């Protein structure tokens, strides 16, 4: 960090007041407007498909995992700001309440819906689902259902963990031993030569399974961090900056960055992800969990928005080719809305990355936890976001470069940095 960047931060302090700005991932205004229209059209498409019956189980394929499509659609609608009090959402919640835990994908997604809807009557259902996931877990993760269904895979495991994480945040009793086992498994099974993951050991590293493995490490790491720190007599946190999964996370981020396309045409997206809508939701999770605005030097949210705006059909749906994920319009539309909806979340804080090494990030969850607290206590539960701004990749020697830096940082009202060592000013 040089003196000019410090000067930029000093200027920004004077502006750090009031409500958060619109999401820092947003692109130029014309694209922002197109994204708003796309979200509204996607919501309307899901409304049309619900047909007043409270579910999105449209055919025999969707009923194979009963409640799965409905849970995914409900999750995307809640993320887009459709309130639980909406009549369609009330019908959907009643439908889900009638489905007992039986399949991992559905249980994970259903749990996320209950947690996000925040209905008091669903608290016991959240804990019931957590208990089911505990009993259904295999040695190395989860398969499609109970233990008799076979060996674990990294796709089912990521959705089980997403459900457990939201339940943990909502106050459910989640066994720490499960989180420790899963974290150890993903550190152990990371492909050494490239830092990625495969579907179930062996085979080729893929983008979808690498974002899944990376998200799993980030989720288990964050949840296991709660209550872990102890203060020494001198007031210093004993384990500050020490994370078991640090190297694995860094290696996985490098792999994702190296393999993320600089331009998301349909052909490039299919080559990178196989299932672009499902795959880009994985990118969104990585971006959100890490706070990174850029992946591999690319503005992942802007690139994704351009792709989704271009590929949306006239009736508001998204779909693709193949037999899974993108082939089903309700599923593809739900994944697309989950990605796009993050642009509606205001950014409250920007965390500054500076200097070599990780001294700037000893407290990996500091901004995340503070923003969650402020969202709950000061803004009546309105969702808030945070992001990382890597000053190490931004030149600040010329006046126009300083102005560009200031404009970037002004996308949130608060810019924050810390570290154990003195921050250099020259």
mmCIF file of C-alpha atoms in Angstrom:
data_model
loop_
_atom_site.group_PDB
_atom_site.id
_atom_site.type_symbol
_atom_site.label_atom_id
_atom_site.label_comp_id
_atom_site.label_asym_id
_atom_site.label_seq_id
_atom_site.Cartn_x
_atom_site.Cartn_y
_atom_site.Cartn_z
ATOM 1 C CA UNK A 1 0.000 0.000 0.000
ATOM 2 C CA UNK A 2 1.548 3.332 -0.997
ATOM 3 C CA UNK A 3 0.940 6.881 0.158
ATOM 4 C CA UNK A 4 -1.493 7.672 -2.639
ATOM 5 C CA UNK A 5 -3.754 4.771 -1.698
ATOM 6 C CA UNK A 6 -3.658 5.936 1.918
ATOM 7 C CA UNK A 7 -4.597 9.402 0.654
ATOM 8 C CA UNK A 8 -7.547 7.945 -1.234
ATOM 9 C CA UNK A 9 -8.744 6.194 1.945
ATOM 10 C CA UNK A 10 -8.454 9.411 3.920
ATOM 11 C CA UNK A 11 -10.649 11.196 1.390
ATOM 12 C CA UNK A 12 -13.208 8.399 1.544
ATOM 13 C CA UNK A 13 -13.585 8.662 5.312
ATOM 14 C CA UNK A 14 -15.403 11.920 4.782
ATOM 15 C CA UNK A 15 -17.984 10.161 2.647
ATOM 16 C CA UNK A 16 -18.459 7.109 4.865
ATOM 17 C CA UNK A 17 -21.923 7.918 6.190
ATOM 18 C CA UNK A 18 -25.523 7.148 5.331
ATOM 19 C CA UNK A 19 -27.040 4.051 3.771
ATOM 20 C CA UNK A 20 -24.862 1.611 1.865
ATOM 21 C CA UNK A 21 -24.579 2.085 -1.864
ATOM 22 C CA UNK A 22 -25.839 -0.315 -4.484
ATOM 23 C CA UNK A 23 -23.853 -3.479 -4.881
ATOM 24 C CA UNK A 24 -20.188 -2.966 -5.645
ATOM 25 C CA UNK A 25 -20.316 -5.787 -8.207
ATOM 26 C CA UNK A 26 -22.612 -3.741 -10.422
ATOM 27 C CA UNK A 27 -21.625 -2.933 -13.974
ATOM 28 C CA UNK A 28 -22.360 0.226 -16.016
ATOM 29 C CA UNK A 29 -25.873 1.589 -15.626
ATOM 30 C CA UNK A 30 -27.275 0.192 -18.856
ATOM 31 C CA UNK A 31 -26.352 -3.326 -17.778
ATOM 32 C CA UNK A 32 -27.751 -2.669 -14.295
ATOM 33 C CA UNK A 33 -31.100 -1.754 -15.843
ATOM 34 C CA UNK A 34 -31.045 -4.883 -17.993
ATOM 35 C CA UNK A 35 -30.325 -7.016 -14.938
ATOM 36 C CA UNK A 36 -33.304 -5.528 -13.092
ATOM 37 C CA UNK A 37 -35.545 -6.353 -16.035
ATOM 38 C CA UNK A 38 -34.108 -9.881 -16.256
ATOM 39 C CA UNK A 39 -34.745 -10.512 -12.569
ATOM 40 C CA UNK A 40 -38.334 -9.282 -12.829
ATOM 41 C CA UNK A 41 -38.959 -11.434 -15.901
ATOM 42 C CA UNK A 42 -37.428 -14.467 -14.196
ATOM 43 C CA UNK A 43 -39.594 -13.969 -11.108
ATOM 44 C CA UNK A 44 -42.686 -13.705 -13.306
ATOM 45 C CA UNK A 45 -41.748 -16.894 -15.146
ATOM 46 C CA UNK A 46 -41.566 -18.797 -11.854
ATOM 47 C CA UNK A 47 -44.902 -17.282 -10.827
ATOM 48 C CA UNK A 48 -46.416 -18.501 -14.085
ATOM 49 C CA UNK A 49 -45.018 -22.000 -13.549
ATOM 50 C CA UNK A 50 -46.363 -22.250 -9.994
ATOM 51 C CA UNK A 51 -49.943 -21.982 -11.329
ATOM 52 C CA UNK A 52 -51.402 -21.440 -7.861
ATOM 53 C CA UNK A 53 -50.602 -24.983 -6.694
ATOM 54 C CA UNK A 54 -47.731 -24.228 -4.311
ATOM 55 C CA UNK A 55 -44.990 -26.186 -6.068
ATOM 56 C CA UNK A 56 -42.820 -26.411 -9.157
ATOM 57 C CA UNK A 57 -42.835 -30.207 -9.537
ATOM 58 C CA UNK A 58 -43.843 -30.167 -13.193
ATOM 59 C CA UNK A 59 -43.136 -33.673 -14.469
ATOM 60 C CA UNK A 60 -41.876 -37.135 -13.617
ATOM 61 C CA UNK A 61 -38.252 -35.964 -13.567
ATOM 62 C CA UNK A 62 -38.929 -33.309 -10.946
ATOM 63 C CA UNK A 63 -40.796 -35.778 -8.760
ATOM 64 C CA UNK A 64 -37.770 -38.073 -8.574
ATOM 65 C CA UNK A 65 -36.445 -35.616 -5.977
ATOM 66 C CA UNK A 66 -39.756 -34.425 -4.616
ATOM 67 C CA UNK A 67 -39.509 -30.905 -3.256
ATOM 68 C CA UNK A 68 -36.130 -30.250 -4.858
ATOM 69 C CA UNK A 69 -37.315 -27.995 -7.667
ATOM 70 C CA UNK A 70 -39.737 -26.244 -5.335
ATOM 71 C CA UNK A 71 -37.049 -25.633 -2.731
ATOM 72 C CA UNK A 72 -34.669 -24.254 -5.361
ATOM 73 C CA UNK A 73 -37.344 -21.987 -6.842
ATOM 74 C CA UNK A 74 -38.384 -20.756 -3.395
ATOM 75 C CA UNK A 75 -34.765 -20.078 -2.455
ATOM 76 C CA UNK A 76 -34.207 -18.000 -5.572
ATOM 77 C CA UNK A 77 -37.432 -16.041 -5.064
ATOM 78 C CA UNK A 78 -36.575 -15.269 -1.440
ATOM 79 C CA UNK A 79 -33.127 -14.087 -2.526
ATOM 80 C CA UNK A 80 -34.768 -11.850 -5.118
ATOM 81 C CA UNK A 81 -36.789 -10.150 -2.401
ATOM 82 C CA UNK A 82 -40.152 -11.891 -2.751
ATOM 83 C CA UNK A 83 -41.393 -11.891 0.862
ATOM 84 C CA UNK A 84 -42.542 -15.018 2.717
ATOM 85 C CA UNK A 85 -45.917 -13.284 3.153
ATOM 86 C CA UNK A 86 -46.533 -13.364 -0.602
ATOM 87 C CA UNK A 87 -49.435 -15.731 -1.303
ATOM 88 C CA UNK A 88 -47.352 -17.806 -3.713
ATOM 89 C CA UNK A 89 -44.594 -18.132 -1.123
ATOM 90 C CA UNK A 90 -47.045 -19.143 1.591
ATOM 91 C CA UNK A 91 -48.344 -21.893 -0.671
ATOM 92 C CA UNK A 92 -44.790 -23.020 -1.383
ATOM 93 C CA UNK A 93 -43.877 -23.158 2.297
ATOM 94 C CA UNK A 94 -46.962 -25.217 3.087
ATOM 95 C CA UNK A 95 -46.041 -27.643 0.318
ATOM 96 C CA UNK A 96 -42.485 -28.043 1.618
ATOM 97 C CA UNK A 97 -43.718 -28.595 5.170
ATOM 98 C CA UNK A 98 -45.467 -31.710 3.948
ATOM 99 C CA UNK A 99 -42.273 -33.294 2.614
ATOM 100 C CA UNK A 100 -40.259 -35.313 5.159
ATOM 101 C CA UNK A 101 -36.465 -35.526 4.799
ATOM 102 C CA UNK A 102 -35.467 -38.248 2.350
ATOM 103 C CA UNK A 103 -32.983 -36.946 -0.230
ATOM 104 C CA UNK A 104 -29.881 -34.860 0.334
ATOM 105 C CA UNK A 105 -30.342 -32.208 -2.350
ATOM 106 C CA UNK A 106 -33.902 -31.541 -1.252
ATOM 107 C CA UNK A 107 -33.116 -31.527 2.470
ATOM 108 C CA UNK A 108 -30.233 -29.076 2.025
ATOM 109 C CA UNK A 109 -32.273 -26.695 -0.123
ATOM 110 C CA UNK A 110 -35.415 -27.056 2.003
ATOM 111 C CA UNK A 111 -33.392 -26.164 5.098
ATOM 112 C CA UNK A 112 -32.039 -23.056 3.393
ATOM 113 C CA UNK A 113 -35.579 -21.979 2.508
ATOM 114 C CA UNK A 114 -36.799 -22.416 6.086
ATOM 115 C CA UNK A 115 -33.840 -20.421 7.404
ATOM 116 C CA UNK A 116 -34.262 -17.581 4.926
ATOM 117 C CA UNK A 117 -38.045 -17.394 5.353
ATOM 118 C CA UNK A 118 -37.589 -17.105 9.141
ATOM 119 C CA UNK A 119 -40.988 -18.484 10.112
ATOM 120 C CA UNK A 120 -41.089 -19.472 13.818
ATOM 121 C CA UNK A 121 -43.123 -22.589 13.049
ATOM 122 C CA UNK A 122 -40.234 -24.001 10.984
ATOM 123 C CA UNK A 123 -37.587 -23.967 13.721
ATOM 124 C CA UNK A 124 -38.240 -27.580 14.662
ATOM 125 C CA UNK A 125 -38.159 -28.564 10.983
ATOM 126 C CA UNK A 126 -34.738 -26.950 10.608
ATOM 127 C CA UNK A 127 -33.386 -29.018 13.504
ATOM 128 C CA UNK A 128 -35.118 -32.137 12.177
ATOM 129 C CA UNK A 129 -33.341 -31.675 8.842
ATOM 130 C CA UNK A 130 -30.001 -31.114 10.582
ATOM 131 C CA UNK A 131 -30.476 -34.349 12.505
ATOM 132 C CA UNK A 132 -31.388 -36.204 9.308
ATOM 133 C CA UNK A 133 -28.266 -34.931 7.548
ATOM 134 C CA UNK A 134 -26.190 -36.111 10.489
ATOM 135 C CA UNK A 135 -27.671 -39.602 10.283
ATOM 136 C CA UNK A 136 -27.398 -39.736 6.471
ATOM 137 C CA UNK A 137 -23.733 -38.747 6.354
ATOM 138 C CA UNK A 138 -21.278 -41.298 5.044
ATOM 139 C CA UNK A 139 -17.615 -41.425 5.984
ATOM 140 C CA UNK A 140 -16.558 -38.781 3.457
ATOM 141 C CA UNK A 141 -19.740 -36.765 2.966
ATOM 142 C CA UNK A 142 -23.177 -37.343 1.525
ATOM 143 C CA UNK A 143 -24.757 -39.300 -1.292
ATOM 144 C CA UNK A 144 -28.304 -38.908 -2.618
ATOM 145 C CA UNK A 145 -30.064 -40.187 0.461
ATOM 146 C CA UNK A 146 -29.671 -42.578 3.340
ATOM 147 C CA UNK A 147 -26.511 -44.623 3.801
ATOM 148 C CA UNK A 148 -27.717 -47.447 1.575
ATOM 149 C CA UNK A 149 -27.549 -45.196 -1.509
ATOM 150 C CA UNK A 150 -23.802 -45.721 -1.992
ATOM 151 C CA UNK A 151 -20.619 -43.693 -1.681
ATOM 152 C CA UNK A 152 -20.467 -39.961 -1.098
ATOM 153 C CA UNK A 153 -19.950 -37.386 -3.842
ATOM 154 C CA UNK A 154 -18.879 -33.764 -3.714
ATOM 155 C CA UNK A 155 -22.046 -32.419 -5.339
ATOM 156 C CA UNK A 156 -24.486 -33.806 -2.764
ATOM 157 C CA UNK A 157 -22.029 -32.873 -0.037
ATOM 158 C CA UNK A 158 -21.997 -29.204 -0.997
ATOM 159 C CA UNK A 159 -25.796 -28.948 -0.719
ATOM 160 C CA UNK A 160 -25.821 -30.763 2.591
ATOM 161 C CA UNK A 161 -23.248 -28.277 3.886
ATOM 162 C CA UNK A 162 -25.138 -25.279 2.521
ATOM 163 C CA UNK A 163 -28.169 -26.413 4.498
ATOM 164 C CA UNK A 164 -26.136 -27.109 7.635
ATOM 165 C CA UNK A 165 -24.452 -23.713 7.398
ATOM 166 C CA UNK A 166 -27.723 -21.790 7.179
ATOM 167 C CA UNK A 167 -29.105 -23.879 10.035
ATOM 168 C CA UNK A 168 -25.996 -23.134 12.109
ATOM 169 C CA UNK A 169 -26.398 -19.395 11.480
ATOM 170 C CA UNK A 170 -30.088 -19.671 12.403
ATOM 171 C CA UNK A 171 -29.176 -21.198 15.770
ATOM 172 C CA UNK A 172 -29.690 -24.911 15.163
ATOM 173 C CA UNK A 173 -27.506 -27.464 16.928
ATOM 174 C CA UNK A 174 -24.972 -28.633 14.325
ATOM 175 C CA UNK A 175 -22.386 -31.245 15.347
ATOM 176 C CA UNK A 176 -18.912 -29.685 15.029
ATOM 177 C CA UNK A 177 -17.418 -33.127 14.470
ATOM 178 C CA UNK A 178 -19.239 -33.354 11.139
ATOM 179 C CA UNK A 179 -17.791 -30.030 10.013
ATOM 180 C CA UNK A 180 -14.293 -31.075 11.090
ATOM 181 C CA UNK A 181 -14.567 -34.381 9.217
ATOM 182 C CA UNK A 182 -15.765 -32.709 6.035
ATOM 183 C CA UNK A 183 -13.052 -30.060 6.158
ATOM 184 C CA UNK A 184 -10.363 -32.706 6.645
ATOM 185 C CA UNK A 185 -11.780 -34.754 3.778
ATOM 186 C CA UNK A 186 -11.683 -31.875 1.301
ATOM 187 C CA UNK A 187 -8.172 -30.876 2.302
ATOM 188 C CA UNK A 188 -7.102 -34.509 1.862
ATOM 189 C CA UNK A 189 -8.807 -35.053 -1.512
ATOM 190 C CA UNK A 190 -7.756 -31.821 -3.210
ATOM 191 C CA UNK A 191 -5.874 -32.692 -6.403
ATOM 192 C CA UNK A 192 -2.245 -31.833 -5.543
ATOM 193 C CA UNK A 193 -1.097 -30.929 -9.043
ATOM 194 C CA UNK A 194 -3.696 -28.217 -9.671
ATOM 195 C CA UNK A 195 -5.652 -27.423 -6.479
ATOM 196 C CA UNK A 196 -9.063 -28.522 -7.759
ATOM 197 C CA UNK A 197 -11.510 -31.338 -7.015
ATOM 198 C CA UNK A 198 -13.295 -34.080 -8.907
ATOM 199 C CA UNK A 199 -16.805 -35.453 -8.470
ATOM 200 C CA UNK A 200 -15.823 -38.499 -6.431
ATOM 201 C CA UNK A 201 -12.092 -39.139 -6.479
ATOM 202 C CA UNK A 202 -10.266 -39.951 -9.678
ATOM 203 C CA UNK A 203 -11.231 -38.438 -12.999
ATOM 204 C CA UNK A 204 -10.657 -34.877 -14.119
ATOM 205 C CA UNK A 205 -10.786 -31.708 -12.083
ATOM 206 C CA UNK A 206 -13.871 -29.660 -12.989
ATOM 207 C CA UNK A 207 -14.965 -26.107 -12.336
ATOM 208 C CA UNK A 208 -18.247 -27.114 -10.689
ATOM 209 C CA UNK A 209 -16.608 -29.534 -8.267
ATOM 210 C CA UNK A 210 -13.746 -27.147 -7.525
ATOM 211 C CA UNK A 211 -16.116 -24.323 -6.612
ATOM 212 C CA UNK A 212 -18.023 -26.878 -4.530
ATOM 213 C CA UNK A 213 -14.882 -28.019 -2.707
ATOM 214 C CA UNK A 214 -13.727 -24.450 -2.188
ATOM 215 C CA UNK A 215 -17.125 -23.389 -0.834
ATOM 216 C CA UNK A 216 -17.159 -26.398 1.476
ATOM 217 C CA UNK A 217 -13.794 -25.386 2.956
ATOM 218 C CA UNK A 218 -14.925 -21.789 3.381
ATOM 219 C CA UNK A 219 -18.198 -22.814 5.035
ATOM 220 C CA UNK A 220 -16.692 -25.348 7.434
ATOM 221 C CA UNK A 221 -13.826 -22.994 8.228
ATOM 222 C CA UNK A 222 -16.174 -20.122 9.053
ATOM 223 C CA UNK A 223 -18.499 -22.223 11.198
ATOM 224 C CA UNK A 224 -15.657 -23.919 13.075
ATOM 225 C CA UNK A 225 -14.076 -20.539 13.759
ATOM 226 C CA UNK A 226 -17.018 -19.565 15.979
ATOM 227 C CA UNK A 227 -15.856 -19.810 19.597
ATOM 228 C CA UNK A 228 -12.372 -21.008 18.622
ATOM 229 C CA UNK A 229 -10.369 -17.903 19.486
ATOM 230 C CA UNK A 230 -9.021 -17.479 23.007
ATOM 231 C CA UNK A 231 -7.359 -14.341 24.347
ATOM 232 C CA UNK A 232 -3.933 -14.579 25.956
ATOM 233 C CA UNK A 233 -3.086 -12.592 29.069
ATOM 234 C CA UNK A 234 -1.651 -9.817 26.890
ATOM 235 C CA UNK A 235 -4.970 -9.455 25.053
ATOM 236 C CA UNK A 236 -3.802 -11.043 21.795
ATOM 237 C CA UNK A 237 -5.919 -13.774 20.196
ATOM 238 C CA UNK A 238 -3.974 -17.019 20.475
ATOM 239 C CA UNK A 239 -4.946 -18.380 17.054
ATOM 240 C CA UNK A 240 -5.353 -15.129 15.135
ATOM 241 C CA UNK A 241 -4.569 -15.635 11.459
ATOM 242 C CA UNK A 242 -4.178 -19.408 11.789
ATOM 243 C CA UNK A 243 -6.539 -21.383 9.540
ATOM 244 C CA UNK A 244 -6.014 -25.052 8.784
ATOM 245 C CA UNK A 245 -7.473 -24.715 5.300
ATOM 246 C CA UNK A 246 -5.544 -21.593 4.187
ATOM 247 C CA UNK A 247 -3.263 -23.274 1.639
ATOM 248 C CA UNK A 248 -6.054 -25.404 0.198
ATOM 249 C CA UNK A 249 -8.269 -22.327 -0.190
ATOM 250 C CA UNK A 250 -5.480 -20.342 -1.859
ATOM 251 C CA UNK A 251 -4.699 -23.194 -4.271
ATOM 252 C CA UNK A 252 -8.371 -23.642 -5.175
ATOM 253 C CA UNK A 253 -8.885 -19.913 -5.742
ATOM 254 C CA UNK A 254 -5.881 -19.931 -8.041
ATOM 255 C CA UNK A 255 -7.323 -22.843 -10.043
ATOM 256 C CA UNK A 256 -10.725 -21.186 -10.382
ATOM 257 C CA UNK A 257 -9.122 -17.888 -11.390
ATOM 258 C CA UNK A 258 -6.921 -19.549 -13.995
ATOM 259 C CA UNK A 259 -9.880 -21.391 -15.534
ATOM 260 C CA UNK A 260 -12.567 -18.706 -15.360
ATOM 261 C CA UNK A 261 -13.254 -17.367 -18.884
ATOM 262 C CA UNK A 262 -12.509 -13.723 -19.623
ATOM 263 C CA UNK A 263 -15.671 -13.631 -21.751
ATOM 264 C CA UNK A 264 -18.756 -15.755 -21.121
ATOM 265 C CA UNK A 265 -20.209 -16.700 -24.472
ATOM 266 C CA UNK A 266 -22.514 -19.714 -24.497
ATOM 267 C CA UNK A 267 -19.758 -21.860 -25.989
ATOM 268 C CA UNK A 268 -17.089 -20.727 -23.518
ATOM 269 C CA UNK A 269 -19.437 -21.053 -20.556
ATOM 270 C CA UNK A 270 -20.385 -24.575 -21.570
ATOM 271 C CA UNK A 271 -16.728 -25.496 -22.039
ATOM 272 C CA UNK A 272 -15.789 -24.085 -18.623
ATOM 273 C CA UNK A 273 -18.769 -25.335 -16.598
ATOM 274 C CA UNK A 274 -20.553 -28.044 -18.656
ATOM 275 C CA UNK A 275 -23.747 -26.746 -17.028
ATOM 276 C CA UNK A 276 -23.329 -22.922 -17.117
ATOM 277 C CA UNK A 277 -26.308 -21.928 -14.942
ATOM 278 C CA UNK A 278 -25.518 -24.480 -12.261
ATOM 279 C CA UNK A 279 -21.820 -23.681 -12.600
ATOM 280 C CA UNK A 280 -22.168 -19.910 -12.327
ATOM 281 C CA UNK A 281 -24.143 -20.315 -9.108
ATOM 282 C CA UNK A 282 -20.982 -22.022 -7.821
ATOM 283 C CA UNK A 283 -18.945 -18.978 -8.866
ATOM 284 C CA UNK A 284 -21.418 -16.725 -7.061
ATOM 285 C CA UNK A 285 -21.000 -18.731 -3.867
ATOM 286 C CA UNK A 286 -17.218 -18.481 -4.070
ATOM 287 C CA UNK A 287 -17.380 -14.746 -4.718
ATOM 288 C CA UNK A 288 -19.820 -14.172 -1.881
ATOM 289 C CA UNK A 289 -18.068 -16.378 0.670
ATOM 290 C CA UNK A 290 -14.628 -14.913 -0.042
ATOM 291 C CA UNK A 291 -15.803 -11.347 -0.619
ATOM 292 C CA UNK A 292 -13.727 -11.259 -3.805
ATOM 293 C CA UNK A 293 -15.034 -8.893 -6.429
ATOM 294 C CA UNK A 294 -12.546 -10.234 -8.965
ATOM 295 C CA UNK A 295 -11.729 -13.869 -9.719
ATOM 296 C CA UNK A 296 -8.654 -14.403 -11.840
ATOM 297 C CA UNK A 297 -8.594 -10.693 -12.532
ATOM 298 C CA UNK A 298 -12.116 -10.812 -13.968
ATOM 299 C CA UNK A 299 -15.185 -9.022 -12.617
ATOM 300 C CA UNK A 300 -17.145 -12.242 -12.179
ATOM 301 C CA UNK A 301 -20.482 -10.600 -11.406
ATOM 302 C CA UNK A 302 -20.405 -8.292 -14.426
ATOM 303 C CA UNK A 303 -19.402 -11.140 -16.749
ATOM 304 C CA UNK A 304 -22.140 -13.344 -15.332
ATOM 305 C CA UNK A 305 -24.747 -10.608 -15.692
ATOM 306 C CA UNK A 306 -23.840 -10.092 -19.340
ATOM 307 C CA UNK A 307 -24.185 -13.824 -19.933
ATOM 308 C CA UNK A 308 -27.558 -14.124 -18.196
ATOM 309 C CA UNK A 309 -29.019 -11.049 -19.899
ATOM 310 C CA UNK A 310 -27.982 -12.406 -23.295
ATOM 311 C CA UNK A 311 -29.253 -15.956 -22.747
ATOM 312 C CA UNK A 312 -32.648 -15.270 -21.137
ATOM 313 C CA UNK A 313 -35.621 -16.315 -23.244
ATOM 314 C CA UNK A 314 -38.487 -13.965 -24.106
ATOM 315 C CA UNK A 315 -40.832 -15.568 -21.539
ATOM 316 C CA UNK A 316 -38.323 -14.954 -18.724
ATOM 317 C CA UNK A 317 -36.854 -18.445 -18.446
ATOM 318 C CA UNK A 318 -33.333 -19.748 -18.848
ATOM 319 C CA UNK A 319 -32.513 -23.229 -20.094
ATOM 320 C CA UNK A 320 -29.791 -25.065 -21.950
ATOM 321 C CA UNK A 321 -28.938 -28.439 -23.351
ATOM 322 C CA UNK A 322 -28.239 -31.809 -21.828
ATOM 323 C CA UNK A 323 -30.094 -33.952 -19.329
ATOM 324 C CA UNK A 324 -29.264 -32.319 -16.017
ATOM 325 C CA UNK A 325 -29.387 -28.931 -14.352
ATOM 326 C CA UNK A 326 -29.528 -26.542 -17.313
ATOM 327 C CA UNK A 327 -31.915 -28.766 -19.272
ATOM 328 C CA UNK A 328 -34.826 -27.988 -16.928
ATOM 329 C CA UNK A 329 -36.108 -24.387 -17.204
ATOM 330 C CA UNK A 330 -37.282 -24.117 -13.582
ATOM 331 C CA UNK A 331 -33.878 -25.286 -12.346
ATOM 332 C CA UNK A 332 -31.845 -23.136 -14.748
ATOM 333 C CA UNK A 333 -34.027 -20.091 -14.041
ATOM 334 C CA UNK A 334 -33.657 -20.554 -10.294
ATOM 335 C CA UNK A 335 -29.862 -20.815 -10.518
ATOM 336 C CA UNK A 336 -29.775 -17.733 -12.749
ATOM 337 C CA UNK A 337 -31.854 -15.689 -10.315
ATOM 338 C CA UNK A 338 -29.695 -16.805 -7.385
ATOM 339 C CA UNK A 339 -26.695 -15.355 -9.204
ATOM 340 C CA UNK A 340 -28.334 -12.130 -10.372
ATOM 341 C CA UNK A 341 -30.070 -11.404 -7.061
ATOM 342 C CA UNK A 342 -26.768 -10.649 -5.325
ATOM 343 C CA UNK A 343 -26.575 -7.410 -7.291
ATOM 344 C CA UNK A 344 -29.545 -6.125 -5.323
ATOM 345 C CA UNK A 345 -27.664 -6.406 -2.036
ATOM 346 C CA UNK A 346 -26.108 -3.086 -0.920
ATOM 347 C CA UNK A 347 -22.407 -3.175 -0.054
ATOM 348 C CA UNK A 348 -21.757 -1.756 3.406
ATOM 349 C CA UNK A 349 -18.005 -2.362 3.749
ATOM 350 C CA UNK A 350 -14.959 -2.822 1.574
ATOM 351 C CA UNK A 351 -12.003 -4.663 3.081
ATOM 352 C CA UNK A 352 -8.648 -3.580 1.704
ATOM 353 C CA UNK A 353 -6.069 -6.195 0.711
ATOM 354 C CA UNK A 354 -2.538 -4.813 0.785
ATOM 355 C CA UNK A 355 1.091 -5.963 0.855
ATOM 356 C CA UNK A 356 2.316 -9.482 0.221
ATOM 357 C CA UNK A 357 1.074 -12.323 2.358
ATOM 358 C CA UNK A 358 -2.095 -12.558 4.420
ATOM 359 C CA UNK A 359 -1.456 -10.082 7.243
ATOM 360 C CA UNK A 360 -4.381 -8.003 5.962
ATOM 361 C CA UNK A 361 -6.697 -10.997 6.434
ATOM 362 C CA UNK A 362 -5.836 -12.411 9.873
ATOM 363 C CA UNK A 363 -9.494 -12.036 10.815
ATOM 364 C CA UNK A 364 -11.113 -13.706 7.839
ATOM 365 C CA UNK A 365 -14.684 -13.273 9.069
ATOM 366 C CA UNK A 366 -14.403 -9.782 10.577
ATOM 367 C CA UNK A 367 -16.270 -7.890 7.864
ATOM 368 C CA UNK A 368 -18.749 -10.705 7.334
ATOM 369 C CA UNK A 369 -19.697 -10.827 11.003
ATOM 370 C CA UNK A 370 -19.826 -7.062 11.443
ATOM 371 C CA UNK A 371 -21.981 -6.585 8.361
ATOM 372 C CA UNK A 372 -24.354 -9.336 9.527
ATOM 373 C CA UNK A 373 -24.645 -7.659 12.939
ATOM 374 C CA UNK A 374 -25.274 -4.210 11.455
ATOM 375 C CA UNK A 375 -27.821 -5.637 9.031
ATOM 376 C CA UNK A 376 -29.767 -7.167 11.909
ATOM 377 C CA UNK A 377 -29.440 -4.424 14.526
ATOM 378 C CA UNK A 378 -29.396 -1.188 12.515
ATOM 379 C CA UNK A 379 -31.121 -1.915 9.216
ATOM 380 C CA UNK A 380 -34.007 -4.107 10.415
ATOM 381 C CA UNK A 381 -32.732 -7.254 8.761
ATOM 382 C CA UNK A 382 -32.102 -5.754 5.326
ATOM 383 C CA UNK A 383 -29.448 -7.926 3.650
ATOM 384 C CA UNK A 384 -26.041 -6.254 3.401
ATOM 385 C CA UNK A 385 -22.874 -7.275 1.603
ATOM 386 C CA UNK A 386 -19.155 -6.726 1.915
ATOM 387 C CA UNK A 387 -16.325 -7.103 -0.543
ATOM 388 C CA UNK A 388 -12.551 -7.257 -0.806
ATOM 389 C CA UNK A 389 -10.701 -4.612 -2.792
ATOM 390 C CA UNK A 390 -7.189 -5.711 -3.720
ATOM 391 C CA UNK A 391 -5.103 -2.547 -3.864
ATOM 392 C CA UNK A 392 -2.078 -4.610 -4.871
ATOM 393 C CA UNK A 393 -3.463 -4.996 -8.377
ATOM 394 C CA UNK A 394 -4.317 -1.306 -8.832
ATOM 395 C CA UNK A 395 -1.741 1.326 -9.851
ATOM 396 C CA UNK A 396 -2.036 4.659 -8.042
ATOM 397 C CA UNK A 397 0.814 6.778 -9.364
ATOM 398 C CA UNK A 398 -1.071 9.186 -11.620
ATOM 399 C CA UNK A 399 -3.907 11.544 -10.710
ATOM 400 C CA UNK A 400 -6.383 9.768 -12.982
ATOM 401 C CA UNK A 401 -5.469 6.452 -11.358
ATOM 402 C CA UNK A 402 -6.104 7.900 -7.899
ATOM 403 C CA UNK A 403 -9.508 9.166 -9.048
ATOM 404 C CA UNK A 404 -10.327 5.745 -10.452
ATOM 405 C CA UNK A 405 -9.372 4.141 -7.145
ATOM 406 C CA UNK A 406 -11.546 6.599 -5.246
ATOM 407 C CA UNK A 407 -14.503 5.885 -7.526
ATOM 408 C CA UNK A 408 -14.072 2.147 -6.969
ATOM 409 C CA UNK A 409 -13.864 2.491 -3.196
ATOM 410 C CA UNK A 410 -16.824 4.879 -3.026
ATOM 411 C CA UNK A 411 -19.068 2.016 -4.083
ATOM 412 C CA UNK A 412 -19.335 1.294 -0.347
ATOM 413 C CA UNK A 413 -19.550 3.862 2.474
ATOM 414 C CA UNK A 414 -16.854 2.226 4.631
ATOM 415 C CA UNK A 415 -13.348 1.138 3.630
ATOM 416 C CA UNK A 416 -11.611 -0.948 6.275
ATOM 417 C CA UNK A 417 -8.188 -2.508 6.749
ATOM 418 C CA UNK A 418 -6.211 -4.050 9.590
ATOM 419 C CA UNK A 419 -3.239 -6.291 10.319
ATOM 420 C CA UNK A 420 -0.706 -7.278 12.946
ATOM 421 C CA UNK A 421 2.053 -5.240 11.349
ATOM 422 C CA UNK A 422 2.267 -1.530 10.662
ATOM 423 C CA UNK A 423 0.687 -0.605 7.349
ATOM 424 C CA UNK A 424 3.290 1.054 5.122
ATOM 425 C CA UNK A 425 2.508 4.586 3.989
ATOM 426 C CA UNK A 426 5.084 5.038 1.303
#
